mmCIF file of C-alpha atoms and ligand atoms in Angstrom:
data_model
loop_
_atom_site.group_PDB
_atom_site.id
_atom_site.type_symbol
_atom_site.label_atom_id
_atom_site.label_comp_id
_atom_site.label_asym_id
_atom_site.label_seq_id
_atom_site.Cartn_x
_atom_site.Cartn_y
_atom_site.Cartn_z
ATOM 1 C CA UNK A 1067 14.947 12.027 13.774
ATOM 2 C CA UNK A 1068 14.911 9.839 10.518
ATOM 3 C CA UNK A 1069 13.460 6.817 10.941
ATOM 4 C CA UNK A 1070 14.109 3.360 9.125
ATOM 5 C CA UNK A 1071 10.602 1.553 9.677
ATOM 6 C CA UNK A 1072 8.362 4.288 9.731
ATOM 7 C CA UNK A 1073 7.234 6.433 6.748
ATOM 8 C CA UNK A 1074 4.802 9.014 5.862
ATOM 9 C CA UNK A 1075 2.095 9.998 6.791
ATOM 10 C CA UNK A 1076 1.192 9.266 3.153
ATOM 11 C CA UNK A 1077 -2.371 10.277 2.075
ATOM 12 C CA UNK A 1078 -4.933 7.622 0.901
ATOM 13 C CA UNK A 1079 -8.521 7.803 -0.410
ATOM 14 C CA UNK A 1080 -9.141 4.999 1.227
ATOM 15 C CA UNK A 1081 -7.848 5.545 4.794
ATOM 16 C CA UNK A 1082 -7.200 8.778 5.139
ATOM 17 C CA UNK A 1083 -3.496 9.928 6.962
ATOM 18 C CA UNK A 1084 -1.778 6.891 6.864
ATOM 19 C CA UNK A 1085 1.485 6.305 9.604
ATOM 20 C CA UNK A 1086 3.024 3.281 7.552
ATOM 21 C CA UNK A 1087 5.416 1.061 8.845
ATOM 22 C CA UNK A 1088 7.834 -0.886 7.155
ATOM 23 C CA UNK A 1089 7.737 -4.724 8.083
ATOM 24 C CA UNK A 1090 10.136 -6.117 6.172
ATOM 25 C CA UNK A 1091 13.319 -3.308 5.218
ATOM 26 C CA UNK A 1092 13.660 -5.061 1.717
ATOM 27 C CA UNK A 1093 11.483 -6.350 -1.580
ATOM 28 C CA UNK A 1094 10.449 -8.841 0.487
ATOM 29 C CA UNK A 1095 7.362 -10.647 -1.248
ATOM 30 C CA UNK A 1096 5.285 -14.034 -1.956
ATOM 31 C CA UNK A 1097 4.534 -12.345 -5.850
ATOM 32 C CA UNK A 1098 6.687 -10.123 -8.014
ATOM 33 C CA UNK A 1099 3.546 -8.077 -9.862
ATOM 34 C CA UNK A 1100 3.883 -6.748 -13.075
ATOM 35 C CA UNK A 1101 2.329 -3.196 -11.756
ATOM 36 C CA UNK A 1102 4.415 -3.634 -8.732
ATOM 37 C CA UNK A 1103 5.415 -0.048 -7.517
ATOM 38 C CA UNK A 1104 7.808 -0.641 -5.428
ATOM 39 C CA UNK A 1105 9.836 -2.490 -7.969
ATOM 40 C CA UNK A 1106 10.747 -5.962 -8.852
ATOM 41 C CA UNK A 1107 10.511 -8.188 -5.573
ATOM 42 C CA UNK A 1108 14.115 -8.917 -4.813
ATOM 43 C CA UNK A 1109 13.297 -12.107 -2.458
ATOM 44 C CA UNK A 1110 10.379 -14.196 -4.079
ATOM 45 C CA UNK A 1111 9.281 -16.245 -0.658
ATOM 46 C CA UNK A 1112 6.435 -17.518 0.899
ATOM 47 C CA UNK A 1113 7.487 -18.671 4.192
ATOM 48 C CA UNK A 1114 7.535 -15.808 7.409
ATOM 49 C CA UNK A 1115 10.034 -15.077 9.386
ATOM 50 C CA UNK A 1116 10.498 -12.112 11.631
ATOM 51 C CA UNK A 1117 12.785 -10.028 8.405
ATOM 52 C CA UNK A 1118 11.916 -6.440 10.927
ATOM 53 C CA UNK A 1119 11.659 -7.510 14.383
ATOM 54 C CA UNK A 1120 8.918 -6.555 16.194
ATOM 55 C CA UNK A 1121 10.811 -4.594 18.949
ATOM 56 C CA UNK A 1122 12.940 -2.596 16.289
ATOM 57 C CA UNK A 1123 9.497 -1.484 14.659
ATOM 58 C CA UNK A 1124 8.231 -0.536 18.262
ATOM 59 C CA UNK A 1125 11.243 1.088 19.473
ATOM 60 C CA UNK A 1126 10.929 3.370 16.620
ATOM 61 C CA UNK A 1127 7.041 4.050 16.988
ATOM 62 C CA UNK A 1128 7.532 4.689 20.498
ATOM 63 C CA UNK A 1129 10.333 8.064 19.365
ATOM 64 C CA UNK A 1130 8.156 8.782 17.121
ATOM 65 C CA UNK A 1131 5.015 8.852 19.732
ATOM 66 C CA UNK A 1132 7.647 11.034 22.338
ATOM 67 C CA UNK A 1133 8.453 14.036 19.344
ATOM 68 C CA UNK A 1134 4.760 14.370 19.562
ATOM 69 C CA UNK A 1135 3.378 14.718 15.772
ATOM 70 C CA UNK A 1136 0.249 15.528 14.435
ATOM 71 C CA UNK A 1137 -1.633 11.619 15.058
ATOM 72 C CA UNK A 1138 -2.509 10.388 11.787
ATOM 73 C CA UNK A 1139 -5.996 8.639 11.048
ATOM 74 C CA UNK A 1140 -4.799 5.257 10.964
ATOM 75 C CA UNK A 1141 -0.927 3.346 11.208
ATOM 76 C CA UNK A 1142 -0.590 1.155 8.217
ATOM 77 C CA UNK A 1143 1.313 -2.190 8.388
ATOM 78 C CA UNK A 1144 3.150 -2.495 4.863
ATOM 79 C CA UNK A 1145 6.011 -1.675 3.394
ATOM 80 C CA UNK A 1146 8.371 -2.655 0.457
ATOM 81 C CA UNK A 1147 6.194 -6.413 -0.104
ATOM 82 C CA UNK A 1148 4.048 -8.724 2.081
ATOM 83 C CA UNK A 1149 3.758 -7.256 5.784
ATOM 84 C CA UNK A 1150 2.054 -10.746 6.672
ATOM 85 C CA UNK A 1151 5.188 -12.483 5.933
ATOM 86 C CA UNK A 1152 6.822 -10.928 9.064
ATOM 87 C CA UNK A 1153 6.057 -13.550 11.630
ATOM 88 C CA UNK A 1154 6.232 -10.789 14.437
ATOM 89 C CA UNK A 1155 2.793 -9.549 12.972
ATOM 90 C CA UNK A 1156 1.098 -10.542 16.361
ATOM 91 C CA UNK A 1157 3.603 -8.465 18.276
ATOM 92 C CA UNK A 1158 3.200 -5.845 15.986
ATOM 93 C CA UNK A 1159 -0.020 -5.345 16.054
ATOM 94 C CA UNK A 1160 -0.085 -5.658 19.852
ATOM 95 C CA UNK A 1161 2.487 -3.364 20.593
ATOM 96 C CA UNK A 1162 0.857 -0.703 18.100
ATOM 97 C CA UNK A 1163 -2.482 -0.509 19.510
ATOM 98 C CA UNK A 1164 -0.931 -0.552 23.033
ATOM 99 C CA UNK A 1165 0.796 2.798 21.973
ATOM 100 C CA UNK A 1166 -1.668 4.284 19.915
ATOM 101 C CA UNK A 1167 -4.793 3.038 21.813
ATOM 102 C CA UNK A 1168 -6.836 5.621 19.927
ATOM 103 C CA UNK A 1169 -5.732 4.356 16.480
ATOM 104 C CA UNK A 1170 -7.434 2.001 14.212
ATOM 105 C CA UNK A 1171 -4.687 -0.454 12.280
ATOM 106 C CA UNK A 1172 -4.651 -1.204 9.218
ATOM 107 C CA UNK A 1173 -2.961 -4.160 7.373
ATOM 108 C CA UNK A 1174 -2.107 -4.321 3.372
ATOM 109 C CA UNK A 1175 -1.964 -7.945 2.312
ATOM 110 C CA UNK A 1176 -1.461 -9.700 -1.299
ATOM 111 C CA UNK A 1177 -3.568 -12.310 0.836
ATOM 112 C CA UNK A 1178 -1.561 -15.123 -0.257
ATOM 113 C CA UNK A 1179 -0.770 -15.908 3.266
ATOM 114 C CA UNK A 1180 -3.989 -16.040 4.617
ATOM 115 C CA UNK A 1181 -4.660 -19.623 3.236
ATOM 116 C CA UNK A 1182 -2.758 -20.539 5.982
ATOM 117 C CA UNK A 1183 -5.821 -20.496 9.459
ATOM 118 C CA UNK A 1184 -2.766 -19.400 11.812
ATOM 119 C CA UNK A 1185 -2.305 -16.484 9.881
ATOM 120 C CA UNK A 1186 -6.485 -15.418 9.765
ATOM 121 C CA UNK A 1187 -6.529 -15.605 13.100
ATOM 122 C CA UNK A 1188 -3.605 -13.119 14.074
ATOM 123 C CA UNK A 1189 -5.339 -10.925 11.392
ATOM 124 C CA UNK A 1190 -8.563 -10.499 13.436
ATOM 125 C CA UNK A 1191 -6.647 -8.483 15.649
ATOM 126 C CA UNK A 1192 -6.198 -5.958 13.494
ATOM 127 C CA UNK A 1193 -9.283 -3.496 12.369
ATOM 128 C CA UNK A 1194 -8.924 -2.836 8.916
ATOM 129 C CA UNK A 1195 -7.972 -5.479 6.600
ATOM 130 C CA UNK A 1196 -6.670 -4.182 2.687
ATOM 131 C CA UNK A 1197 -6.234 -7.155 0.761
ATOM 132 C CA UNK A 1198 -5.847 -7.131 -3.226
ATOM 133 C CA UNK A 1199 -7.547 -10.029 -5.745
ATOM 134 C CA UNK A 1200 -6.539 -8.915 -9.209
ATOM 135 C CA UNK A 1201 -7.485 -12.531 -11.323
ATOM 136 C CA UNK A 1202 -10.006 -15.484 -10.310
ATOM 137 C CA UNK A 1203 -8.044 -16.980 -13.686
ATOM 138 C CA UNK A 1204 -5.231 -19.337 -12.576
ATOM 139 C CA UNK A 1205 -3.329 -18.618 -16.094
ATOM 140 C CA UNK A 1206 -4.355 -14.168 -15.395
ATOM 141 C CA UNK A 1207 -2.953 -14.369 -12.048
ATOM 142 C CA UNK A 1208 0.199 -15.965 -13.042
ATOM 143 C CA UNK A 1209 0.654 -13.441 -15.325
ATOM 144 C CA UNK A 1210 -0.189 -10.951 -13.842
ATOM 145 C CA UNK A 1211 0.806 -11.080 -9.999
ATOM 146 C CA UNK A 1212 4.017 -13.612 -10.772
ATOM 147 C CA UNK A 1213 3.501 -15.399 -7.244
ATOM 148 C CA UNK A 1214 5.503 -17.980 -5.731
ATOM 149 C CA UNK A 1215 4.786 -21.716 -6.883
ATOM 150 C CA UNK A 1216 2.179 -23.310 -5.643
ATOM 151 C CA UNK A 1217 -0.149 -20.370 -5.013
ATOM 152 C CA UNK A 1218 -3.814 -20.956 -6.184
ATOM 153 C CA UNK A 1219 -5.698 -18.149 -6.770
ATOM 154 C CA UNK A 1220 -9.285 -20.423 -5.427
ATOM 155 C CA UNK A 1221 -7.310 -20.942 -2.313
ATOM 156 C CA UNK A 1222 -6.529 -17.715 -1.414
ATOM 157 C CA UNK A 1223 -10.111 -16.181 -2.412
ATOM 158 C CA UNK A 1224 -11.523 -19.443 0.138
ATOM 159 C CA UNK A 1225 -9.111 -18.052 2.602
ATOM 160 C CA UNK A 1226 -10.555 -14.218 2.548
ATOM 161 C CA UNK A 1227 -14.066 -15.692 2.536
ATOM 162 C CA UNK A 1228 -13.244 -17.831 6.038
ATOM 163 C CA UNK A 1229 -12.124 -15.386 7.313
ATOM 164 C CA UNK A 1230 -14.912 -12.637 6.424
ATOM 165 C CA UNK A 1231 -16.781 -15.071 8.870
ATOM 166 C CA UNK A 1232 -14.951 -14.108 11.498
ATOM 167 C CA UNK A 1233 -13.911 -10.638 11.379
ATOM 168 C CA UNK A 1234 -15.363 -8.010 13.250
ATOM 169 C CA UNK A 1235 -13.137 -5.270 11.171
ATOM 170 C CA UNK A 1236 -13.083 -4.195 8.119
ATOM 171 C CA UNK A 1237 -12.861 -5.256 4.925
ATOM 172 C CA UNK A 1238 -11.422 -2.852 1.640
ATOM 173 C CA UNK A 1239 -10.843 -5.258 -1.706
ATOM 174 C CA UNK A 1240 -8.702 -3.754 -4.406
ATOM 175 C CA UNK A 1241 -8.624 -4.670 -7.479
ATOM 176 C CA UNK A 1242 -6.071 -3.690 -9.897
ATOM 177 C CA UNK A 1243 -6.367 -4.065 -13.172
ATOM 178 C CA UNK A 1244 -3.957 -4.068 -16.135
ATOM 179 C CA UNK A 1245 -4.700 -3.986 -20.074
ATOM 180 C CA UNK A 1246 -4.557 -7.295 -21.444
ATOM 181 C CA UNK A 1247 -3.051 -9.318 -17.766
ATOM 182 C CA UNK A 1248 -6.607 -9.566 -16.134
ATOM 183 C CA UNK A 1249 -9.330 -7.819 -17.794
ATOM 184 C CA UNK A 1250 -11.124 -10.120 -19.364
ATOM 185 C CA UNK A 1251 -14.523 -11.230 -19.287
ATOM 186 C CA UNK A 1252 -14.019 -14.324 -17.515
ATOM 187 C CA UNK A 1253 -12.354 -13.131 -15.203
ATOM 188 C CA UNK A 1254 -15.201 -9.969 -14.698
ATOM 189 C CA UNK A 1255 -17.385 -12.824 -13.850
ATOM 190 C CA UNK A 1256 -15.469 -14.755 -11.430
ATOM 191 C CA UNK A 1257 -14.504 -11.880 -9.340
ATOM 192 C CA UNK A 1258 -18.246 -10.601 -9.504
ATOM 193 C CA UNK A 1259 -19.430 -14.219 -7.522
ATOM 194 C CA UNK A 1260 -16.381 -14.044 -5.091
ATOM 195 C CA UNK A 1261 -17.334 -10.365 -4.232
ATOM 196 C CA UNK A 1262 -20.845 -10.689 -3.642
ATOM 197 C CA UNK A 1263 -19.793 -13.858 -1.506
ATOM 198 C CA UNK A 1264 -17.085 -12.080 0.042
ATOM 199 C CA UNK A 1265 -19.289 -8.856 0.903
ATOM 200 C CA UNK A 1266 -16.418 -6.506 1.737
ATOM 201 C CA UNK A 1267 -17.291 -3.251 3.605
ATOM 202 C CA UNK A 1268 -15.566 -1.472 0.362
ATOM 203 C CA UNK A 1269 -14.076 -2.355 -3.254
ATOM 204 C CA UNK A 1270 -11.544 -0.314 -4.923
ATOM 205 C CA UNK A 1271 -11.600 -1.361 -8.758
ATOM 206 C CA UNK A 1272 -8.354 0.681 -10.034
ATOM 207 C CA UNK A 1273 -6.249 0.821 -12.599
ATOM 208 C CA UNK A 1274 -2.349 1.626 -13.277
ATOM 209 C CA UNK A 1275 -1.599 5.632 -12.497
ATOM 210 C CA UNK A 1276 1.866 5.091 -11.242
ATOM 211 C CA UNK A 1277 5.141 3.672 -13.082
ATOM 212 C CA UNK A 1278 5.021 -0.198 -12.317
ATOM 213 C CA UNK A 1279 7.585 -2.589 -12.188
ATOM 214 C CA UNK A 1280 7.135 -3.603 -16.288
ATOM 215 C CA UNK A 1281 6.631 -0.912 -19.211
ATOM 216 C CA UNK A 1282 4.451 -3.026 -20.812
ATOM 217 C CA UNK A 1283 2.048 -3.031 -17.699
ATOM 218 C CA UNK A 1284 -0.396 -0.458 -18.706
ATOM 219 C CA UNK A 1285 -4.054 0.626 -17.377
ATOM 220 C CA UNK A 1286 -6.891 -0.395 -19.024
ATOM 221 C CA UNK A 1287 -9.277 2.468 -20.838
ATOM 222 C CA UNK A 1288 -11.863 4.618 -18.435
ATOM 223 C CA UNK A 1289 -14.549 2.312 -20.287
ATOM 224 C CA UNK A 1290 -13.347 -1.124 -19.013
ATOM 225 C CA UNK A 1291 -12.583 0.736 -15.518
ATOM 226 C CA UNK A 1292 -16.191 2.397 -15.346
ATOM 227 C CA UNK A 1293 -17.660 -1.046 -16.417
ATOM 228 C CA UNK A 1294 -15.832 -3.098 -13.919
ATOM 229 C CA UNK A 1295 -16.342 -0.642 -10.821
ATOM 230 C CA UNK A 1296 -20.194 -0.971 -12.003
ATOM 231 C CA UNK A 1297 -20.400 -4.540 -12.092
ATOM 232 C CA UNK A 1298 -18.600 -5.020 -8.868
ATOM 233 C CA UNK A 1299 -20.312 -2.038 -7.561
ATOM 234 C CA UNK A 1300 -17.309 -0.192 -6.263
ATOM 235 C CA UNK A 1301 -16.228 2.752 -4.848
ATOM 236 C CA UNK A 1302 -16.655 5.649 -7.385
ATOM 237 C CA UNK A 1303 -13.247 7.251 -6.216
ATOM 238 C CA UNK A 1304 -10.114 5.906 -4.487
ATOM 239 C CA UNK A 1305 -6.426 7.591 -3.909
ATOM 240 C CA UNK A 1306 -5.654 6.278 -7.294
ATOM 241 C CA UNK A 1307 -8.106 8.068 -9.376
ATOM 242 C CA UNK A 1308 -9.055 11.382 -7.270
ATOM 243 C CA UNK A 1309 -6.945 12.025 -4.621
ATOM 244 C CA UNK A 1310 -4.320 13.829 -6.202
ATOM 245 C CA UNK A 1311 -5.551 16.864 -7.164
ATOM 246 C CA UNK A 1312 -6.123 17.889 -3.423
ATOM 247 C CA UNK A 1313 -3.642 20.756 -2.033
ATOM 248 C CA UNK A 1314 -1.468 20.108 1.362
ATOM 249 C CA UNK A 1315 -4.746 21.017 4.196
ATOM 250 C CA UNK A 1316 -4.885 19.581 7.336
ATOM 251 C CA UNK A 1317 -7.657 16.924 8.403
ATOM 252 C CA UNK A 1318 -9.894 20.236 9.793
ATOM 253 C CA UNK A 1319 -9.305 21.557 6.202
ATOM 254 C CA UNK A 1320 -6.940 24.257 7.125
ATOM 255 C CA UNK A 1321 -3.598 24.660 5.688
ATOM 256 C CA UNK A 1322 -0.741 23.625 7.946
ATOM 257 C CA UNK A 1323 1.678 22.358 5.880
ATOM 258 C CA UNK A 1324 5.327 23.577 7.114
ATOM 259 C CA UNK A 1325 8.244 25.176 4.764
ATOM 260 C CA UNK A 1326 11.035 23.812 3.967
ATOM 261 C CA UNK A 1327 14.258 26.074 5.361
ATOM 262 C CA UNK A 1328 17.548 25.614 3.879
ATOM 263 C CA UNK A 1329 19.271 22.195 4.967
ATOM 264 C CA UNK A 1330 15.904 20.790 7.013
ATOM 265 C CA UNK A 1331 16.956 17.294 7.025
ATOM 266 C CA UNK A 1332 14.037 16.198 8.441
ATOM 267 C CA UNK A 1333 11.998 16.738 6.060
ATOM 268 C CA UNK A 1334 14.465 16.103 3.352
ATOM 269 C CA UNK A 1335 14.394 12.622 4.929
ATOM 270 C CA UNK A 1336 10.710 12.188 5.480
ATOM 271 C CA UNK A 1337 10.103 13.161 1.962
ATOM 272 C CA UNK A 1338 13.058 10.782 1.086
ATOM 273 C CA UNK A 1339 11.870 8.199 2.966
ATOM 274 C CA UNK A 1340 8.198 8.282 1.757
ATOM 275 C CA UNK A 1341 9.292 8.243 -1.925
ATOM 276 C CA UNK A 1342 11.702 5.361 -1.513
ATOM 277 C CA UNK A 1343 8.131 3.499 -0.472
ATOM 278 C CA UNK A 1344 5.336 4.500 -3.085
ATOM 279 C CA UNK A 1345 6.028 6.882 -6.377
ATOM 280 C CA UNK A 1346 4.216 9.946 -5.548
ATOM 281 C CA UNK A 1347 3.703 13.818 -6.936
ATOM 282 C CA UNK A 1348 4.714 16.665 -5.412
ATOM 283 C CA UNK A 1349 1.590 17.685 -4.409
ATOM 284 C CA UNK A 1350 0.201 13.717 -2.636
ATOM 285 C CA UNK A 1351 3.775 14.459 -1.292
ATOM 286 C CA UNK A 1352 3.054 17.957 0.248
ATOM 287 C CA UNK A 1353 -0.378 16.704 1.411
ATOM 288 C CA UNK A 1354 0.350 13.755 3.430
ATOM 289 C CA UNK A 1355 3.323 14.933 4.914
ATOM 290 C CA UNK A 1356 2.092 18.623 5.603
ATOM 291 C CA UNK A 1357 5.498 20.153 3.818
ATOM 292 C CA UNK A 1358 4.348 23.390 1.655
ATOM 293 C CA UNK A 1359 4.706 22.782 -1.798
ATOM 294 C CA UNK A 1360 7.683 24.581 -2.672
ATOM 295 C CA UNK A 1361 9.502 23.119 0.014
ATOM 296 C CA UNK A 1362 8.992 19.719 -1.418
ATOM 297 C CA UNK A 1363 9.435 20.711 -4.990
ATOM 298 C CA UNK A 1364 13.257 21.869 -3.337
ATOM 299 C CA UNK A 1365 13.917 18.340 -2.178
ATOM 300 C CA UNK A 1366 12.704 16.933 -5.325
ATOM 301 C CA UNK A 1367 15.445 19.011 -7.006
ATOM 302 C CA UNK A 1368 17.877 17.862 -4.815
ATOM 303 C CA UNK A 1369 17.097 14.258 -4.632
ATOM 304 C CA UNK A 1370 17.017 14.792 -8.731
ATOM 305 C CA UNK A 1371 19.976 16.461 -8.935
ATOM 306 C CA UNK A 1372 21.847 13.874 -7.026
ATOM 307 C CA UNK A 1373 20.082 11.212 -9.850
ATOM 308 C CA UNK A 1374 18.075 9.151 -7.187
ATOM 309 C CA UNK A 1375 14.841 9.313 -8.749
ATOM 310 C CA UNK A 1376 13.081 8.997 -11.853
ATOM 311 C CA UNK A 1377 10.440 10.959 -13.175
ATOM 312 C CA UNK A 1378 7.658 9.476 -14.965
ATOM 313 C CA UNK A 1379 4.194 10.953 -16.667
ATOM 314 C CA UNK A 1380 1.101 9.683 -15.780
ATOM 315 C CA UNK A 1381 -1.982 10.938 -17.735
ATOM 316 C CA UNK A 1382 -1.766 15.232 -16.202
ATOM 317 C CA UNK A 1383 0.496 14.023 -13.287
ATOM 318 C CA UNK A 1384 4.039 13.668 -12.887
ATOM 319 C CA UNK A 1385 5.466 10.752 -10.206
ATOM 320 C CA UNK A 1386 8.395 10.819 -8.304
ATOM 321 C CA UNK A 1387 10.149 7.454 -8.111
ATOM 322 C CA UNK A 1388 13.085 6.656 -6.079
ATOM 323 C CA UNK A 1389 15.852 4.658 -8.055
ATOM 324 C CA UNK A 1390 15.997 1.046 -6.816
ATOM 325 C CA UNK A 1391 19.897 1.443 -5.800
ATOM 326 C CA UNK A 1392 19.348 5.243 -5.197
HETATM 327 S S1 SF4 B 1450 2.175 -5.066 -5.712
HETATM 328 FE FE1 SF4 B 1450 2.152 -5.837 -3.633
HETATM 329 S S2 SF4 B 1450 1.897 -8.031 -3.879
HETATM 330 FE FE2 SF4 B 1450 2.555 -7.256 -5.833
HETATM 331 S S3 SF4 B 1450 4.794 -7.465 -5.835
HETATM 332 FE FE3 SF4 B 1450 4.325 -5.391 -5.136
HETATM 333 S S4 SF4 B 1450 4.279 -5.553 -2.936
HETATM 334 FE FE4 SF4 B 1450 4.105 -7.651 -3.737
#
């Protein structure tokens, strides 16, 4: 069946098979980034408010539990902005891990809302914690990340560090960085003291690969990038920089990716669905979701053909993006 809240699985270096679910339905977010890949943020809030309710987002998990898929590695709470602005993130979380007992969840976070304690502590329920930190510079992260007034970049960086205290999960810092927004040497400084206080279990220091929200947001050179990763000592390889070039295998390494027949909606929709979330290529596409290559290369035609998506070059790669009002 085609689902509304629930996409993927989508394949990350990071993670591994990622379930996501949708927490908000719209461009919902409390910044409007330059990189953004989702697209401009159509509603630039801060406050919460239950935009998905909890029981629609469980109602769909639970279908999805009963049609018995492959499990993924981990369900993802995210979607088109800020999960943590959904106010029903307690239930959420609940209601996953009371489905998927076995499952580690994971939550994506600008961290913007986590200067706020009430917020930290319905985090701690979760087990993997993703937030981003792209600028330590009040006049970078303006620029860059575009957030709602009022939003201090010292706050929010206090915020992750309280609740580091506390948190028996884990911890995976991204940074993104973009030529000329946050890549200066002042900033390379700050971030270095807020990650060594900070001590996250990983650090992702990446740069654009995707279409972003801006043309003029573009990725810094592989020397800034290899300098930065060293200096913050981060992960040598994320999703972003080395998970592409992987064919559609199975977690055991085997190859069990399905073909597409003729007028298989479900994957057309799956593949639909996961596109109109994150620009991909064919082959993250085939990977994550298990669909041979050729059969997503047909639903790429068709979804072309019909004009919803754009195409876009990235260095060797080609991304998939799904037209805003597609
Ligand atoms: S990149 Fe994340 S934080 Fe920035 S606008 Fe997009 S969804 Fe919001």
């Amino acid at each position: 069946m085609g689902y509304k809240y629930i996409f993927g699985p989508v394949f990350s270096g990071r993670i591994g098979r990622s379930l996501g679910l949708d927490l908000l339905g719209k461009r919902i977010c409390s910044m409007d980034c330059v990189y953004c890949e989702v697209g401009a943020t159509e509603f630039l809030v801060s406050e919460r408010r239950p935009y998905v309710s909890a029981a629609a987002i469980l109602e769909e998990l639970a279908s999805w539990k009963q049609e018995g898929h492959l499990l993924p590695d981990v369900i993802t709470l995210g979607g088109l902005g800020e999960p943590v602005l959904n106010s029903d993130l307690p239930e959420i979380i609940g209601g996953v891990k009371k489905l998927f007992p076995s499952l580690p969840v994971a939550v994506l976070t600008n961290a913007t809302p986590m200067t706020d304690p009430e917020v930290r502590r319905e985090l701690l329920e979760a087990d993997i914690v993703l937030p981003s930190m792209d600028s330590l510079v009040a006049s970078e992260f303006r620029a860059v990340n575009r957030p709602c007034k009022g939003i201090d970049p010292e706050d929010v960086a206090k915020a992750l560090i309280e609740f580091r205290k506390e948190f028996k999960g884990k911890i995976f810092l991204e940074v993104l960085l973009s030529r000329g927004y946050n890549d200066s040497a002042e900033n390379l400084s700050k971030m270095k003291a807020f990650c060594s206080e900070l001590s996250p279990d990983r650090i992702d220091v990446v740069t654009l690969s995707r279409p972003g929200t801006l043309e003029v947001a573009l990725p810094v050179d592989p020397g800034t990038l290899d300098l930065w990763k060293k200096a913050l000592d981060a992960a040598p390889c994320t999703d972003r920089d080395c998970g592409s070039d992987e064919g559609a295998k199975g977690r055991n390494g085997s190859d069990t990716s399905v073909h597409v027949q003729d007028g298989d909606s479900a994957a057309f929709d799956r593949i639909q669905a996961s596109l109109m979330r994150r620009p991909q290529t064919a082959q993250q596409l085939s990977k994550a979701l298990e669909i041979s290559f050729d059969g997503v290369m047909q639903v790429i035609e068709k979804l072309e053909n019909s004009g919803k998506l754009t195409v876009r070059q990235a260095g060797d790669e080609i991304y998939y993006k799904f037209k805003p009002d597609g």
